[in-house]
């Protein structure tokens, strides 16, 4: 048997290069916005030639898609233990999923501040929806599994776990406008009123999710008192 | 008392000019897409000078906003009789509202074909969301009034008619992706399968709306059998 040559540095390169390009694009999109970032700026930041970039990506759109997919996979990885943890019924698992998602948002808030400032600007609508559109197909089947578990246990009364999961995520994505308003509200009493309105709306979304799942109002802990304040003040620290 | 001078032709002009500019922009956006339409093309189509255009609008974005608002007001006007018709309870009025919205979509489908072909392309995401964002604040309070009526009559069990109306409209806007897929499905058995999946999803949205309103599954006639087929074949005629 011939000895297999060790993968050479040249074989390793393409994936690493690709990843470097996505890193550079992520940094630039979250600093300047998607529209304002040129292909040239991405090349320069990554230290990759034009030929090198076009070997991996045909367009800025393709880089955005790769980035969105990577962000989606990273989110799922960090939520992974919720899906594997034994001994949780469907409702407990769903509540753990929402709690973990809130926790990650607050943990990430300080370093994501600049990114969020860009992401929630009106001119970032393409970036926001592309990222959301990439996250949906990755997260939907996993959330559908939790809902299917609860249905099999007789807890949830839903016709179609996949469609239900998609709708629950779609409802969450609908908080973009409230998030944008909360982020541009500054500080002081007026800001607090905006944060309260945001939290009220999230509480209402929780009740909508309860009802869509066919369970009593308040079963799903979609938000906790003080969550919006924690999120907004975390990003200022 | 001094006699008021009759408004001269010069005074009349600005509003008409403004409206001509929005007409030209609408035609171009729906032919070529928003991104591909230049300010120059709008000037040329409207027969208005650069100075004339910038007198009314600071940017292409502002023209899009004016167009979106006009489309929202036009939709409401055409739905107006639903809100004024006497003798309907909240649920009947809501069902009339959805039925009328479906009817308008099918009636408009043939002449909107070109517009829809552009609007549901991935690159039209900004155009789609701007129009949707402009329609929401115009339609939400009116839908909220219907929901508040049903709540006052003890039919609907909802904490907040305004938030409920916003969520119901948000759910409807979520059918964009299914609409896009249905429109690009062509014809034949595969297309029929895509249309069926679309109609199933709309039926599920109807059940979600029932539950959010706290009424029995199937109370809201959100879709009718054959609606998607009617919509898709109308646009081919």
PDB file of C-alpha atoms in Angstrom, chain A residues 10 16 25 36 86 92 159 173 187 218 226:
ATOM      1  CA  UNK A  10      -1.461  24.142  -0.993  1.00  0.00           C
ATOM      2  CA  UNK A  16      -8.862  28.669   4.722  1.00  0.00           C
ATOM      3  CA  UNK A  25     -16.658  40.494   4.436  1.00  0.00           C
ATOM      4  CA  UNK A  36     -21.329  50.374   1.098  1.00  0.00           C
ATOM      5  CA  UNK A  86     -32.351  14.342  27.878  1.00  0.00           C
ATOM      6  CA  UNK A  92     -39.670  22.396  28.498  1.00  0.00           C
ATOM      7  CA  UNK A 159     -51.434  20.246  12.142  1.00  0.00           C
ATOM      8  CA  UNK A 173     -38.203  38.014  12.806  1.00  0.00           C
ATOM      9  CA  UNK A 187     -31.382  56.708  27.030  1.00  0.00           C
ATOM     10  CA  UNK A 218     -48.378  32.031  29.247  1.00  0.00           C
ATOM     11  CA  UNK A 226     -36.224  43.051  32.081  1.00  0.00           C
TER      12      UNK A 226
END
